[in-house]
Amino acid sequence: MTGDVAVLGAGMHPWGKWGRSFVQYGTVAARAALADAEIAWPQIRSVVGANSVRCGYPGYVAGATFAQALGWQGARVTSVYAACASGAQAVDAARTQILAGMADVVLVVGADSAPKGFFAPAGGDRPDDPDWLRFRVLGATNPAYFGLYARRRMAVLGDTPEDFALVKVKNASAGALNPNARYRKPVSAEEVAASPVVADPLRLLDICATSDGAAALVLSSMDFARRHGAADPVRIRAVSTVTPAYPRTVLDLPDIATDSAVAVEPSPHSFRASIAAAAYEEAGIGPEDLSLAEVYDLSTALELEWYEDIGLCGAGEGAKLVREGATALGGRVPVNVSGGLASFGEAVPAQAIAQICELTWQLRGTAGQRQVPGARTGITANQGLFGHGSAVVAVR
């Protein structure tokens, strides 16, 4: 265990399609987090910005961009890009600075102004880029590989489109209670089934949208938190940013080649399972200790895989959990009580930070109608392209 850091403040800009700069969204979220923490901007000694590669040049220098927008005051800056894991890596950078004694209090910000439709690769020819290859060689857009994951679950495990629809129904019900969510309307399984097919077997309501939005956190050392009057803050106890282990024996887009398993025994864990396992090991807990989880529901079928990957059930049992209501509000371990990406959509640099915001509010007991009673421990799980792990354990 490397030591806890305190979450003094959490803030968000509501998600949607607003047509404004990511800098504006991030500034709103940052000011909300500062106000929540009761920290003045000049007290911040470091700013870590989660980058967006679609926002023009300022997106590549997000730390300095947000610091400038809030007003130069001499804080050190860091900019991080790790695709969908950018937010977790930004939190890890902030935590490292705090635990190393480089800064007592750090602001972490992620924001995006997303394009319409599914994400496409940047221009140019990059044959050594797995993401470029799966778009240009395979023609596998994001919805296409979401559909492949779903079809594999149906073929191997017996999952059905009706199981997938239950995930959307659950998450939409929670999102309807979240003022920061983009989609705040409950949906029925019949409405999911009636929505257009996008990538068979997945329909429009099975797949998350792209969104604008922002999330921010104020993190500090435990000593600073006590001096600040926060005697019992939410604490980040673990951050997992692991890469896959050699050999990878299961074909897994966007990586379209596998390693040889002839001479080396494969890892006992899949990549996604290894992300959660590393977080549990660092935090000194297991899945049996969880009060709730926020996972990366790019599609309804992928959420079912995450149940298995974070250890809520055995392999192939994810659909059984959602059928039983175990992952709904009031269930054994509620998952995506924020509404998940199903209700928010993807704002890539912000989403892992937004997951931690939700854990913060839940562990404080301030989540309103979507509150998980007695929440004490939560995990986030995410995955960035090219082997970027992303999981955070928060406790109180």
mmCIF file of N, CA and C in Angstrom, residues 276-337:
data_model
loop_
_atom_site.group_PDB
_atom_site.id
_atom_site.type_symbol
_atom_site.label_atom_id
_atom_site.label_comp_id
_atom_site.label_asym_id
_atom_site.label_seq_id
_atom_site.Cartn_x
_atom_site.Cartn_y
_atom_site.Cartn_z
ATOM 1 N N ALA A 276 -8.440 -4.656 -12.482
ATOM 2 C CA ALA A 276 -9.100 -4.661 -11.176
ATOM 3 C C ALA A 276 -8.270 -5.392 -10.138
ATOM 4 N N ALA A 277 -7.643 -6.506 -10.524
ATOM 5 C CA ALA A 277 -6.852 -7.287 -9.567
ATOM 6 C C ALA A 277 -5.724 -6.460 -8.977
ATOM 7 N N ALA A 278 -5.071 -5.652 -9.813
ATOM 8 C CA ALA A 278 -3.978 -4.814 -9.322
ATOM 9 C C ALA A 278 -4.493 -3.757 -8.348
ATOM 10 N N ALA A 279 -5.680 -3.204 -8.624
ATOM 11 C CA ALA A 279 -6.256 -2.209 -7.719
ATOM 12 C C ALA A 279 -6.625 -2.842 -6.383
ATOM 13 N N TYR A 280 -7.231 -4.027 -6.427
ATOM 14 C CA TYR A 280 -7.578 -4.718 -5.182
ATOM 15 C C TYR A 280 -6.326 -5.016 -4.356
ATOM 16 N N GLU A 281 -5.284 -5.491 -5.022
ATOM 17 C CA GLU A 281 -4.058 -5.842 -4.298
ATOM 18 C C GLU A 281 -3.456 -4.618 -3.616
ATOM 19 N N GLU A 282 -3.402 -3.508 -4.331
ATOM 20 C CA GLU A 282 -2.823 -2.302 -3.739
ATOM 21 C C GLU A 282 -3.669 -1.798 -2.580
ATOM 22 N N ALA A 283 -4.993 -1.870 -2.726
ATOM 23 C CA ALA A 283 -5.890 -1.347 -1.687
ATOM 24 C C ALA A 283 -6.039 -2.285 -0.510
ATOM 25 N N GLY A 284 -5.647 -3.557 -0.682
ATOM 26 C CA GLY A 284 -5.807 -4.523 0.398
ATOM 27 C C GLY A 284 -7.250 -4.937 0.620
ATOM 28 N N ILE A 285 -8.027 -4.951 -0.461
ATOM 29 C CA ILE A 285 -9.429 -5.365 -0.372
ATOM 30 C C ILE A 285 -9.707 -6.373 -1.472
ATOM 31 N N GLY A 286 -10.936 -6.878 -1.505
ATOM 32 C CA GLY A 286 -11.381 -7.744 -2.581
ATOM 33 C C GLY A 286 -12.764 -7.336 -3.023
ATOM 34 N N PRO A 287 -13.280 -7.959 -4.062
ATOM 35 C CA PRO A 287 -14.610 -7.591 -4.551
ATOM 36 C C PRO A 287 -15.701 -7.774 -3.504
ATOM 37 N N GLU A 288 -15.473 -8.650 -2.541
ATOM 38 C CA GLU A 288 -16.467 -8.868 -1.485
ATOM 39 C C GLU A 288 -16.619 -7.654 -0.572
ATOM 40 N N ASP A 289 -15.652 -6.726 -0.631
ATOM 41 C CA ASP A 289 -15.691 -5.529 0.220
ATOM 42 C C ASP A 289 -16.408 -4.357 -0.437
ATOM 43 N N LEU A 290 -16.788 -4.477 -1.692
ATOM 44 C CA LEU A 290 -17.339 -3.339 -2.431
ATOM 45 C C LEU A 290 -18.752 -2.991 -1.988
ATOM 46 N N SER A 291 -19.011 -1.686 -1.915
ATOM 47 C CA SER A 291 -20.377 -1.183 -1.754
ATOM 48 C C SER A 291 -21.005 -0.873 -3.103
ATOM 49 N N LEU A 292 -20.177 -0.472 -4.062
ATOM 50 C CA LEU A 292 -20.660 -0.114 -5.395
ATOM 51 C C LEU A 292 -19.496 -0.083 -6.359
ATOM 52 N N ALA A 293 -19.803 0.002 -7.646
ATOM 53 C CA ALA A 293 -18.783 0.091 -8.697
ATOM 54 C C ALA A 293 -19.289 0.978 -9.815
ATOM 55 N N GLU A 294 -18.356 1.682 -10.456
ATOM 56 C CA GLU A 294 -18.628 2.437 -11.684
ATOM 57 C C GLU A 294 -17.758 1.824 -12.776
ATOM 58 N N VAL A 295 -18.378 1.265 -13.805
ATOM 59 C CA VAL A 295 -17.607 0.585 -14.851
ATOM 60 C C VAL A 295 -17.922 1.186 -16.214
ATOM 61 N N TYR A 296 -17.126 0.791 -17.161
ATOM 62 C CA TYR A 296 -17.009 1.404 -18.489
ATOM 63 C C TYR A 296 -18.000 0.752 -19.450
ATOM 64 N N ASP A 297 -19.232 1.244 -19.461
ATOM 65 C CA ASP A 297 -20.288 0.623 -20.258
ATOM 66 C C ASP A 297 -20.382 1.258 -21.651
ATOM 67 N N LEU A 298 -19.321 1.089 -22.434
ATOM 68 C CA LEU A 298 -19.381 1.540 -23.829
ATOM 69 C C LEU A 298 -20.575 0.919 -24.542
ATOM 70 N N SER A 299 -20.886 -0.310 -24.181
ATOM 71 C CA SER A 299 -22.108 -0.953 -24.653
ATOM 72 C C SER A 299 -22.687 -1.757 -23.500
ATOM 73 N N THR A 300 -23.934 -2.131 -23.648
ATOM 74 C CA THR A 300 -24.581 -2.922 -22.601
ATOM 75 C C THR A 300 -23.874 -4.251 -22.389
ATOM 76 N N ALA A 301 -23.445 -4.890 -23.473
ATOM 77 C CA ALA A 301 -22.774 -6.179 -23.351
ATOM 78 C C ALA A 301 -21.445 -6.048 -22.619
ATOM 79 N N LEU A 302 -20.726 -4.960 -22.848
ATOM 80 C CA LEU A 302 -19.440 -4.773 -22.170
ATOM 81 C C LEU A 302 -19.615 -4.599 -20.671
ATOM 82 N N GLU A 303 -20.716 -3.998 -20.246
ATOM 83 C CA GLU A 303 -20.924 -3.889 -18.802
ATOM 84 C C GLU A 303 -20.997 -5.275 -18.162
ATOM 85 N N LEU A 304 -21.658 -6.217 -18.836
ATOM 86 C CA LEU A 304 -21.747 -7.569 -18.292
ATOM 87 C C LEU A 304 -20.360 -8.192 -18.135
ATOM 88 N N GLU A 305 -19.464 -7.930 -19.103
ATOM 89 C CA GLU A 305 -18.087 -8.443 -18.975
ATOM 90 C C GLU A 305 -17.375 -7.830 -17.781
ATOM 91 N N TRP A 306 -17.615 -6.546 -17.524
ATOM 92 C CA TRP A 306 -16.945 -5.903 -16.398
ATOM 93 C C TRP A 306 -17.385 -6.512 -15.070
ATOM 94 N N TYR A 307 -18.653 -6.940 -14.942
ATOM 95 C CA TYR A 307 -19.066 -7.606 -13.704
ATOM 96 C C TYR A 307 -18.126 -8.769 -13.388
ATOM 97 N N GLU A 308 -17.812 -9.527 -14.438
ATOM 98 C CA GLU A 308 -16.935 -10.683 -14.274
ATOM 99 C C GLU A 308 -15.493 -10.246 -14.033
ATOM 100 N N ASP A 309 -15.055 -9.209 -14.760
ATOM 101 C CA ASP A 309 -13.664 -8.762 -14.669
ATOM 102 C C ASP A 309 -13.335 -8.175 -13.298
ATOM 103 N N ILE A 310 -14.303 -7.509 -12.645
ATOM 104 C CA ILE A 310 -14.020 -6.929 -11.328
ATOM 105 C C ILE A 310 -14.383 -7.891 -10.200
ATOM 106 N N GLY A 311 -14.775 -9.106 -10.544
ATOM 107 C CA GLY A 311 -14.946 -10.156 -9.554
ATOM 108 C C GLY A 311 -16.283 -10.188 -8.850
ATOM 109 N N LEU A 312 -17.307 -9.537 -9.404
ATOM 110 C CA LEU A 312 -18.626 -9.602 -8.790
ATOM 111 C C LEU A 312 -19.269 -10.978 -8.967
ATOM 112 N N CYS A 313 -18.802 -11.723 -9.961
ATOM 113 C CA CYS A 313 -19.337 -13.055 -10.240
ATOM 114 C C CYS A 313 -18.298 -13.824 -11.033
ATOM 115 N N GLY A 314 -18.551 -15.087 -11.288
ATOM 116 C CA GLY A 314 -17.647 -15.893 -12.074
ATOM 117 C C GLY A 314 -17.774 -15.615 -13.558
ATOM 118 N N ALA A 315 -16.851 -16.160 -14.336
ATOM 119 C CA ALA A 315 -16.869 -15.986 -15.785
ATOM 120 C C ALA A 315 -18.188 -16.504 -16.348
ATOM 121 N N GLY A 316 -18.809 -15.702 -17.190
ATOM 122 C CA GLY A 316 -20.046 -16.097 -17.835
ATOM 123 C C GLY A 316 -21.299 -15.879 -17.022
ATOM 124 N N GLU A 317 -21.154 -15.285 -15.820
ATOM 125 C CA GLU A 317 -22.318 -15.129 -14.947
ATOM 126 C C GLU A 317 -22.841 -13.702 -14.895
ATOM 127 N N GLY A 318 -22.289 -12.810 -15.741
ATOM 128 C CA GLY A 318 -22.706 -11.409 -15.697
ATOM 129 C C GLY A 318 -24.184 -11.214 -15.969
ATOM 130 N N ALA A 319 -24.702 -11.916 -16.979
ATOM 131 C CA ALA A 319 -26.116 -11.768 -17.319
ATOM 132 C C ALA A 319 -27.014 -12.199 -16.163
ATOM 133 N N LYS A 320 -26.606 -13.225 -15.441
ATOM 134 C CA LYS A 320 -27.383 -13.700 -14.292
ATOM 135 C C LYS A 320 -27.506 -12.591 -13.242
ATOM 136 N N LEU A 321 -26.419 -11.845 -13.009
ATOM 137 C CA LEU A 321 -26.464 -10.764 -12.025
ATOM 138 C C LEU A 321 -27.481 -9.704 -12.403
ATOM 139 N N VAL A 322 -27.461 -9.283 -13.678
ATOM 140 C CA VAL A 322 -28.388 -8.212 -14.060
ATOM 141 C C VAL A 322 -29.824 -8.710 -14.055
ATOM 142 N N ARG A 323 -30.052 -9.975 -14.405
ATOM 143 C CA ARG A 323 -31.412 -10.528 -14.346
ATOM 144 C C ARG A 323 -31.936 -10.538 -12.915
ATOM 145 N N GLU A 324 -31.061 -10.825 -11.954
ATOM 146 C CA GLU A 324 -31.457 -10.888 -10.545
ATOM 147 C C GLU A 324 -31.599 -9.511 -9.897
ATOM 148 N N GLY A 325 -31.151 -8.455 -10.586
ATOM 149 C CA GLY A 325 -31.192 -7.121 -9.996
ATOM 150 C C GLY A 325 -30.068 -6.852 -9.030
ATOM 151 N N ALA A 326 -29.031 -7.713 -9.014
ATOM 152 C CA ALA A 326 -27.940 -7.561 -8.051
ATOM 153 C C ALA A 326 -27.131 -6.299 -8.277
ATOM 154 N N THR A 327 -27.122 -5.773 -9.507
ATOM 155 C CA THR A 327 -26.304 -4.603 -9.811
ATOM 156 C C THR A 327 -27.131 -3.330 -9.964
ATOM 157 N N ALA A 328 -28.410 -3.395 -9.630
ATOM 158 C CA ALA A 328 -29.284 -2.225 -9.662
ATOM 159 C C ALA A 328 -29.269 -1.533 -8.302
ATOM 160 N N LEU A 329 -29.761 -0.304 -8.234
ATOM 161 C CA LEU A 329 -29.941 0.363 -6.952
ATOM 162 C C LEU A 329 -30.778 -0.530 -6.044
ATOM 163 N N GLY A 330 -30.281 -0.754 -4.835
ATOM 164 C CA GLY A 330 -30.939 -1.670 -3.919
ATOM 165 C C GLY A 330 -30.443 -3.085 -4.012
ATOM 166 N N GLY A 331 -29.606 -3.391 -5.022
ATOM 167 C CA GLY A 331 -29.069 -4.729 -5.192
ATOM 168 C C GLY A 331 -27.830 -4.971 -4.346
ATOM 169 N N ARG A 332 -27.250 -6.160 -4.490
ATOM 170 C CA ARG A 332 -26.099 -6.556 -3.674
ATOM 171 C C ARG A 332 -24.905 -5.634 -3.869
ATOM 172 N N VAL A 333 -24.526 -5.349 -5.110
ATOM 173 C CA VAL A 333 -23.445 -4.398 -5.414
ATOM 174 C C VAL A 333 -23.910 -3.540 -6.593
ATOM 175 N N PRO A 334 -24.517 -2.396 -6.332
ATOM 176 C CA PRO A 334 -24.987 -1.559 -7.433
ATOM 177 C C PRO A 334 -23.830 -1.114 -8.335
ATOM 178 N N VAL A 335 -24.078 -1.163 -9.626
ATOM 179 C CA VAL A 335 -23.072 -0.783 -10.622
ATOM 180 C C VAL A 335 -23.633 0.334 -11.495
ATOM 181 N N ASN A 336 -22.826 1.361 -11.693
ATOM 182 C CA ASN A 336 -23.191 2.516 -12.522
ATOM 183 C C ASN A 336 -24.444 3.216 -12.007
ATOM 184 N N VAL A 337 -24.428 3.506 -10.696
ATOM 185 C CA VAL A 337 -25.544 4.253 -10.122
ATOM 186 C C VAL A 337 -25.531 5.712 -10.572
#
